[in-house]
Coordinates of C-alpha atoms and ligand atoms in Angstrom, one line a residue:
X124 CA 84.6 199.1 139.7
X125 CA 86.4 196.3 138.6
X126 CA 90.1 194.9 139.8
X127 CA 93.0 196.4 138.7
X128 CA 96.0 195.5 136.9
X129 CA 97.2 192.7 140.0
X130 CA 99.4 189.9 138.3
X131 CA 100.5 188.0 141.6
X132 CA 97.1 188.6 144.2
X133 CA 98.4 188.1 148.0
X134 CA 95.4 189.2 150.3
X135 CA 92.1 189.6 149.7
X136 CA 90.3 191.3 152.2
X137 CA 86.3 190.9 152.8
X138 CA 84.7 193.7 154.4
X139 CA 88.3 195.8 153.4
X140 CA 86.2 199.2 153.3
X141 CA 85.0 198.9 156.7
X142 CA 86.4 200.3 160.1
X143 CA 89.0 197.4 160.9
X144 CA 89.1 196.1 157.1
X145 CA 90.1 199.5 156.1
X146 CA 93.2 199.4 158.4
X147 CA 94.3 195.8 157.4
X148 CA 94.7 196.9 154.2
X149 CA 96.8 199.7 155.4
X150 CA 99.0 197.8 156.9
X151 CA 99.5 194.9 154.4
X152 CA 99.9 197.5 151.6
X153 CA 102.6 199.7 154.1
X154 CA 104.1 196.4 154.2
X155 CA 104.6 195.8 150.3
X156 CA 101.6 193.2 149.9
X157 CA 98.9 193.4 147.1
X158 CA 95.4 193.7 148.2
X159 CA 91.9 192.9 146.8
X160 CA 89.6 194.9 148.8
X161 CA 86.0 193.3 148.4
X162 CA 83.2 195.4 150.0
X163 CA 79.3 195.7 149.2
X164 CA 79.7 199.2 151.5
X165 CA 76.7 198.1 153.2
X166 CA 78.1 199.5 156.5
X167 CA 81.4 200.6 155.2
X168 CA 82.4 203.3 153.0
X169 CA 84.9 203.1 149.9
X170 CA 86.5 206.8 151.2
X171 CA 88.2 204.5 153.8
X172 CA 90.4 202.8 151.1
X173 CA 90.2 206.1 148.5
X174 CA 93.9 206.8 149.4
X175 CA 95.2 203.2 148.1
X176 CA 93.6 203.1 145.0
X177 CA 95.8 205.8 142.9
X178 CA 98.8 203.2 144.5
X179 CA 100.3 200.1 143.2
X180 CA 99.2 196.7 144.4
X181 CA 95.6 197.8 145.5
X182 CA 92.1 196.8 143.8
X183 CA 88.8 197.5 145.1
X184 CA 86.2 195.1 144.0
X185 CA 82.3 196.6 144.6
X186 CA 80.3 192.8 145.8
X187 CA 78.4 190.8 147.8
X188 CA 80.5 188.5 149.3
X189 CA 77.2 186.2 149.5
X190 CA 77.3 186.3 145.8
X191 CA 81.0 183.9 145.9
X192 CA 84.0 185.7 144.1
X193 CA 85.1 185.6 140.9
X194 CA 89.4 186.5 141.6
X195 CA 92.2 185.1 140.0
X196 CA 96.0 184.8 141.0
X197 CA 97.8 183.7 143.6
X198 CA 96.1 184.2 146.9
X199 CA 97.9 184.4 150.5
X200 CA 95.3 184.8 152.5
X201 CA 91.7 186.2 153.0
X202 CA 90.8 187.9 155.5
X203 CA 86.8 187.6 155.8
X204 CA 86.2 191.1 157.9
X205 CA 82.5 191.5 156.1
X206 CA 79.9 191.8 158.0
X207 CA 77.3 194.3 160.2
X208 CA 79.4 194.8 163.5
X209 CA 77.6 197.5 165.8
X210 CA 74.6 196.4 167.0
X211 CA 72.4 199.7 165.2
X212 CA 73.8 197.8 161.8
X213 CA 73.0 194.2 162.9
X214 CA 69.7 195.0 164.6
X215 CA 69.0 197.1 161.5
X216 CA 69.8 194.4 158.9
X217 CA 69.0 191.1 160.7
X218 CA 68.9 188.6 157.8
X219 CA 71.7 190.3 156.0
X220 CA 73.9 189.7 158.8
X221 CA 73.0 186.1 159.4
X222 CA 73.6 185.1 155.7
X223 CA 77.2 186.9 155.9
X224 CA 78.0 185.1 158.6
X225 CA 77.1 181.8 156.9
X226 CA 77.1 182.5 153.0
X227 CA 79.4 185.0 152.8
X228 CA 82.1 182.7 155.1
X229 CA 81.8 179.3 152.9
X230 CA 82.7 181.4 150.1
X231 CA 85.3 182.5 151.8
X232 CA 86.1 179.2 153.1
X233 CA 86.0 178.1 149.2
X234 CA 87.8 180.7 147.7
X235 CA 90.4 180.0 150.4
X236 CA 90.4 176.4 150.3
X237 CA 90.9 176.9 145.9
X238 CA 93.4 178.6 146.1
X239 CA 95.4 177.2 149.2
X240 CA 95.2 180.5 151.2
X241 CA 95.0 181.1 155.0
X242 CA 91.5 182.4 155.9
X243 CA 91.7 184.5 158.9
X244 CA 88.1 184.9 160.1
X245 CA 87.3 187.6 162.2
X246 CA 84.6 186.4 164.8
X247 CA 84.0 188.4 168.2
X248 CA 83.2 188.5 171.8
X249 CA 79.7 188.2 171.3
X250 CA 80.4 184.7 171.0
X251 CA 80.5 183.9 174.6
X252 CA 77.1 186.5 175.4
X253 CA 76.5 187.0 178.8
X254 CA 79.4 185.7 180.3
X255 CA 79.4 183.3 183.4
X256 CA 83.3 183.4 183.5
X257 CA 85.0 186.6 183.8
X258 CA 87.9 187.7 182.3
X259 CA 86.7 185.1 179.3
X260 CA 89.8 182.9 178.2
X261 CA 88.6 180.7 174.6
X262 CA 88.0 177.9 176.4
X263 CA 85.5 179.7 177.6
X264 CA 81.8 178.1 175.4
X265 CA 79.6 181.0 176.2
X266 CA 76.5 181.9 177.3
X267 CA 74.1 183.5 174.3
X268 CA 70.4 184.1 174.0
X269 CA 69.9 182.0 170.9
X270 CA 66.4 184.3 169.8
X271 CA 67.4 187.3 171.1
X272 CA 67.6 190.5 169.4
X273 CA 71.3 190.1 169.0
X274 CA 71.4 186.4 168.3
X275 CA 71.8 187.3 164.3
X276 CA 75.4 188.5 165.1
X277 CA 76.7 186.2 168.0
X278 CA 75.4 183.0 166.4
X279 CA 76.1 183.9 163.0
X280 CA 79.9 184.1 164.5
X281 CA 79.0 181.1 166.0
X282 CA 78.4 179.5 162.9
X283 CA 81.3 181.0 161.1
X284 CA 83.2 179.7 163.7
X285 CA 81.5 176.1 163.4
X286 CA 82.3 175.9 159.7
X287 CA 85.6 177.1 159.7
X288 CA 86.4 174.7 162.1
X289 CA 84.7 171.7 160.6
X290 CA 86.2 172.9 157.1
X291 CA 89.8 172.7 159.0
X292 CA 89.0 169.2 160.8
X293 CA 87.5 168.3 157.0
X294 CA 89.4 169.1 154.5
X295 CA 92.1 170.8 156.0
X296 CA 91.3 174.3 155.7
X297 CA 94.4 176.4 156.5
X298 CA 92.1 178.9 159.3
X299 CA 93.2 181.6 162.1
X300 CA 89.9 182.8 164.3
X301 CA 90.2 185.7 165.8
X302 CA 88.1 186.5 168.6
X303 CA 87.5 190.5 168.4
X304 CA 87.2 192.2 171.4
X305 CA 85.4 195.9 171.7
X306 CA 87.5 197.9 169.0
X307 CA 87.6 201.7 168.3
X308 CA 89.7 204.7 166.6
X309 CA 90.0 206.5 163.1
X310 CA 87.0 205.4 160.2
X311 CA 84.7 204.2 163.1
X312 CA 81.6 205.9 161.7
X313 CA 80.2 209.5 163.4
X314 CA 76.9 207.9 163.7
X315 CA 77.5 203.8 164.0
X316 CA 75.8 204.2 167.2
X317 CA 78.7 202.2 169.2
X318 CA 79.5 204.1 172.4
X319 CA 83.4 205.0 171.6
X320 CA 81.9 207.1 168.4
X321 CA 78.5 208.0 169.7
X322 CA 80.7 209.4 173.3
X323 CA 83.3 211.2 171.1
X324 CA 80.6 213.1 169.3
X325 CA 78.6 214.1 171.7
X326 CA 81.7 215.0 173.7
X327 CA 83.2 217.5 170.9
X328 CA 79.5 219.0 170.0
X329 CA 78.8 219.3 173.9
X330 CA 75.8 217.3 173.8
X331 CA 75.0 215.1 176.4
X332 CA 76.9 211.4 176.5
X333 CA 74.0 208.9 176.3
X334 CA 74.6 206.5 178.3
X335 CA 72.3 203.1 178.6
X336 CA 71.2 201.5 181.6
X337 CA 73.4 203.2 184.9
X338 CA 76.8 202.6 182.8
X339 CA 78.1 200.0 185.5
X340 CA 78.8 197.5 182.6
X341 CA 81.9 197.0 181.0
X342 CA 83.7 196.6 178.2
X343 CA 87.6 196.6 177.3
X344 CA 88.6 198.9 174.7
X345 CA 91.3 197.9 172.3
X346 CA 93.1 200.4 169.9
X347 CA 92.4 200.1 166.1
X348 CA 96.3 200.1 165.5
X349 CA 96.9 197.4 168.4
X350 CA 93.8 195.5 166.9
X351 CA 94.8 195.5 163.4
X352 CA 98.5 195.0 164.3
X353 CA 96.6 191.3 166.3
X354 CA 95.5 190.4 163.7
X355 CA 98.0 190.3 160.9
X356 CA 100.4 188.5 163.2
X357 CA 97.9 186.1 164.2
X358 CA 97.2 185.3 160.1
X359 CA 100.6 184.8 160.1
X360 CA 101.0 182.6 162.3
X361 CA 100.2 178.5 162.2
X362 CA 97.9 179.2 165.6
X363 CA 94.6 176.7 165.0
X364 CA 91.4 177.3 166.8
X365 CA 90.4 180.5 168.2
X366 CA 92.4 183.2 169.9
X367 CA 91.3 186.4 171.9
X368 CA 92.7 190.1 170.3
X369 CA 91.9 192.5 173.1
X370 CA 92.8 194.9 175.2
X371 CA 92.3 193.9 178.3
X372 CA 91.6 196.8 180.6
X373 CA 88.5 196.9 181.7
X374 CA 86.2 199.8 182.7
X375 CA 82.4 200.4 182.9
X376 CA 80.6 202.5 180.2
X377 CA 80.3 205.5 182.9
X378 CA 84.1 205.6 183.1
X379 CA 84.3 205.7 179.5
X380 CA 82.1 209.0 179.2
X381 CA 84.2 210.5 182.2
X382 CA 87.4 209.9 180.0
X383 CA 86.0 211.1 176.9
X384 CA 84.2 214.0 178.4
X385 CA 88.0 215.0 179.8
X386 CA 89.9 214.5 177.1
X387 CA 88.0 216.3 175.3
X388 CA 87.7 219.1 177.3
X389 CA 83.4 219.2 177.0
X390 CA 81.4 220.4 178.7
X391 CA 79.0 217.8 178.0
X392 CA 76.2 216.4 180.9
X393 CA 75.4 212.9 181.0
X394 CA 71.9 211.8 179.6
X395 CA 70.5 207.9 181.1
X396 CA 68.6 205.8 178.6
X397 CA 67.1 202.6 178.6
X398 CA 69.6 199.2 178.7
X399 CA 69.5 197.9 175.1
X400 CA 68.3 193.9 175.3
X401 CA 70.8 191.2 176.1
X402 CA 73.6 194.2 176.3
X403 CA 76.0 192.0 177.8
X404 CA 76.8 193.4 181.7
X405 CA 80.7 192.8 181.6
X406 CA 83.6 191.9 179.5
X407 CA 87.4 191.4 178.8
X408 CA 89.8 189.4 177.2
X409 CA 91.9 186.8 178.9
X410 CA 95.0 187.2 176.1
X411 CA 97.1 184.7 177.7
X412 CA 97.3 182.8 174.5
X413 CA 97.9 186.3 172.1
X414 CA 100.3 187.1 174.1
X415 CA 102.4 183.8 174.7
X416 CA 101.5 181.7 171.4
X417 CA 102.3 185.2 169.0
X418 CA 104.2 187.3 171.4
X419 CA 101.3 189.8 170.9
X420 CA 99.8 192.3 173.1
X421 CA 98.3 195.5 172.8
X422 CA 100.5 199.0 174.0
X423 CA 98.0 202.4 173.0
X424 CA 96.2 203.2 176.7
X425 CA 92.6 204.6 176.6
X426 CA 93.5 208.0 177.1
X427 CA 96.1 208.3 174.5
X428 CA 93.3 206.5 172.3
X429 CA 90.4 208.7 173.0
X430 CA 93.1 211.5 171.6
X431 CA 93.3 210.1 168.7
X432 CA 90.2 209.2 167.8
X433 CA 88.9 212.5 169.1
X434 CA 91.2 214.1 166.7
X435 CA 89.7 212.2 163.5
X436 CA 86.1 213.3 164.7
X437 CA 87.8 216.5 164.7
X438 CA 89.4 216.5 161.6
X439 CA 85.8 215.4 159.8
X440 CA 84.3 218.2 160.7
X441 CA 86.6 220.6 160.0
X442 CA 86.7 218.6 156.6
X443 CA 82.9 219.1 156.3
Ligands
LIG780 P1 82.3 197.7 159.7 O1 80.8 197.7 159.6 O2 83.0 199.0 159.8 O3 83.0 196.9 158.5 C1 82.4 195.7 157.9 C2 82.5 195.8 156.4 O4 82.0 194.7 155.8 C3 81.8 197.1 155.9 O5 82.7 197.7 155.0 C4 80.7 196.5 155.1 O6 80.2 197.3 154.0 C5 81.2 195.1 154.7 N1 80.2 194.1 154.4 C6 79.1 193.8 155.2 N2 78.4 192.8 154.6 C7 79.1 192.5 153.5 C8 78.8 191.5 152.4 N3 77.8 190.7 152.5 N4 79.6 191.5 151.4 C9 80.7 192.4 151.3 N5 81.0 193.3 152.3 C10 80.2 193.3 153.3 O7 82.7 196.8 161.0 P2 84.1 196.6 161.7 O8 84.1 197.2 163.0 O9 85.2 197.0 160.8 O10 84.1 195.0 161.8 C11 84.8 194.2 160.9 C12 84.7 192.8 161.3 O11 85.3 192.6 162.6 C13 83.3 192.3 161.4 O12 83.2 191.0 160.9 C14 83.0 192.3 162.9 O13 82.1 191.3 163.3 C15 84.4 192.0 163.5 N6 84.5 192.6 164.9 C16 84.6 193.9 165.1 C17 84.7 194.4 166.3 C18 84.9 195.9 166.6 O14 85.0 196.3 167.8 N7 85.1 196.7 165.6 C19 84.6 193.6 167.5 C20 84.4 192.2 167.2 C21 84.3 191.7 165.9
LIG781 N1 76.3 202.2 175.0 C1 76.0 203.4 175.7 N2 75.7 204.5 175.0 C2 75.8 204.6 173.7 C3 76.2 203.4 172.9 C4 76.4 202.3 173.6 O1 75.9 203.3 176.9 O2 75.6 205.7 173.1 C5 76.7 201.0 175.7 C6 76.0 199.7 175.2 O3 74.7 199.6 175.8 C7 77.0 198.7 175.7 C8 78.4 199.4 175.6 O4 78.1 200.8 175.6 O5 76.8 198.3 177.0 C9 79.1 199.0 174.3 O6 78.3 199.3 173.2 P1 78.8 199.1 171.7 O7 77.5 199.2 170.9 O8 79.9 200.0 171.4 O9 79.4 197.6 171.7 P2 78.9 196.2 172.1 O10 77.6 196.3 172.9 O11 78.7 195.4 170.9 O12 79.9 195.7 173.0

C-alpha cells in the first residue's frame, strides 16, 4: 500500500495499527488532523485502521520503521508507538524488539528532527523494573534486570529514552516521553496473552482465568480512551523529560479476575500457573506531574472498563 493523496502531512504515527496506535489515530483524525499510519503489522493488524482509510486525511504506509521513512510534507509530530508491547510479543521476537527500540526511534528521531516535528515517544513502566519505590513518580531511576528475559523491552525503552533525551540536550530535538502505564480496552488482541485480554476471554467462554504466581501482584489499569486522550495532550504540550500516563488505582491480578469474572457474569474457576520471570510484583503511577503540568488525569473506573472491553470481545465473536 502506498500513501494517499496527503498535500499538507500533520502526524505520522509509528506503530498506528496497533492497540494504542490505532486509537491515536482516531482521535487525531476525529479531530480534523491528517495522519500517516506507518505499521509493519508485526503485532498489529491493519483492520484496526480499515475504517479511516475510505476517509479524507488518512494514509496507511505498510514498513519497517527500522528501514527509515521515505514521507514528504509538512510534519507536526510523530508519534513513534512501534514496537512488541506484551511480553508473549517481546519474548517471542527478542531482537526485533531491541532494534525497534533503538533503530526504529533514531529514525524517528531523524525524521522528526528534518522536518521540525514534535516526537512524542511512547516508552513504559517497565522502565523502572522491579520497583524499590512505590507508587513510582519519574524521578524515580528504576530497578531492571539488565539480562533478563524481559530486558529486550525495558532497556530498549531505556535506550529510546537515552537517545531521545541526548537528541533533545544535542541538537534540540523537540521530544514528549511518555511513560505508559498498564493499558487495556477495544483492539487489544483475543490472544496477546496480556491479562486484561487473556481474563476477558476466558471470562466470556467460561474457561478458567489463568492466573500466574498467587495473583497478589499488582498493576494499575488505565482506559484506552483515558490513555490515548494522555497522550495527545501531552504531545501537545511543551512538557520536556518524561511523564507518567496512568491510572492510578491499583489492584492485584486476583482482584482483576474477581472483577472480570463479575462483570461478566462467568462462571469461570480460577486456574494458578507458574510466575513468569522478572514479572514485576507491584505497580502504579505517581501522576502528580500529568495531572498538574497538563491538567490531565484519567476518569473511566475498572468496572465501567471491563464493560467495555468485554463488549468488543463480545462483539468479535459474534462478528466471527
Ligand atoms: P501493539 O503491539 O498493539 O502495537 C504496536 C504496533 O507497532 C503494532 O501495530 C506493530 O505491528 C507495530 N510495530 C512493531 N514493530 C514495528 C516496526 N519495526 N516497524 C513498524 N511497526 C512496528 O502494542 P500497544 O499496546 O499498542 O503499544 C504501543 C506502544 O505503547 C508500544 O511502544 C508500547 O511499548 C507502548 N506501551 C504500551 C502499553 C500498554 O499497556 N498497551 C504500556 C506501556 C507502553
Ligand atoms: N498475568 C496473569 N495471567 C495472564 C496474563 C498475565 O496472571 O493470563 C499477570 C502477569 O504475570 C503480570 C500481570 O498479570 O503479573 C500483568 O501482565 P501483562 O502481561 O498484562 O502486563 P505486564 O506484565 O507487562 O505488566
Amino acid at each position: 500500500m502506498t500513501p494517499g493523496s496527503i498535500d499538507a502531512v500533520r502526524s505520522v504515527v509509528a506503530g498506528g495499527a496497533g492497540f494504542l496506535g490505532s486509537h491515536i489515530c482516531d482521535l487525531l483524525i476525529a479531530r480534523g488532523d491528517s495522519v500517516v499510519c506507518v505499521d509493519n503489522l508485526s503485532t498489529g493488524s491493519f483492520d484496526n485502521v480499515a475504517h479511516l482509510e475510505s476517509g479524507a486525511g488518512f494514509a496507511f504506509i505498510h514498513a519497517d520503521i527500522c528501514d527509515g521513512f521515505a514521507i514528504d510534507g509538512v510534519i507536526d509530530t510523530v508519534y513513534n508507538m512501534a514496537s512488541p508491547a506484551s511480553p508473549k510479543d517481546y519474548l517471542r521476537m527478542p531482537i526485533a524488539t531491541l532494534d525497534v527500540g533503538s533503530t526504529g526511534t533514531r529514525n524517528c528521531i531523524d525524521l522528526a528532527l528534518r522536518t521540525d516535528a514534535t516526537l512524542l515517544m511512547a516508552s513504559t513502566s517497565e522502565v523502572y523494573g522491579e520497583p524499590l519505590v512505590h507508587p513510582q513518580p519519574e524521578s524515580y531511576w528504576g530497578n531492571v534486570n539488565p539480562i533478563g528475559v524481559r530486558s529486550v523491552y525495558d532497556e530498549a525503552k531505556r535506550f529510546s529514552e537515552a537517545m531521545v533525551s541526548a537528541f533533545a540536550r544535542e541538537r534540540g530535538l523537540n521530544a514528549r516521553l511518555a511513560r505508559i502505564f498498564n493499558t487495556y480496552g477495544p483492539r487489544m488482541g483475543a490472544d496477546d496473552g496480556r491479562v486484561v485480554s487473556n481474563f476477558v476471554v476466558q471470562a466470556l467462554r467460561h474457561e478458567p482465568l489463568t492466573l500466574y504466581g498467587d495473583g497478589s501482584q499488582t498493576r494499575s489499569f488505565c482506559y484506552v480512551d483515558d490513555l490515548v486522550g494522555g497522550l495527545v495532550v501531552l504531545a501537545d504540550s511543551t512538557l520536556e523529560g518524561p511523564t507518567n500516563i496512568g491510572n492510578p488505582n491499583e489492584i492485584t491480578i486476583r482482584e482483576l479476575a474477581q472483577t472480570v469474572i463479575e462483570v461478566t457474569g462467568s462462571t469461570s474457576s480460577l486456574a494458578f500457573e507458574s510466575l513468569p520471570s522478572d514479572d514485576p510484583s507491584r505497580r502504579r503511577p505517581d501522576i502528580t506531574r500529568a495531572k498538574t503540568e497538563l491538567g490531565w488525569s484519567p476518569t473511566c473506573g475498572l468496572v465501567d472498563g471491563i464493560k467495555r472491553t468485554a463488549a468488543y470481545f463480545e462483539g468479535l465473536t459474534t462478528a466471527a
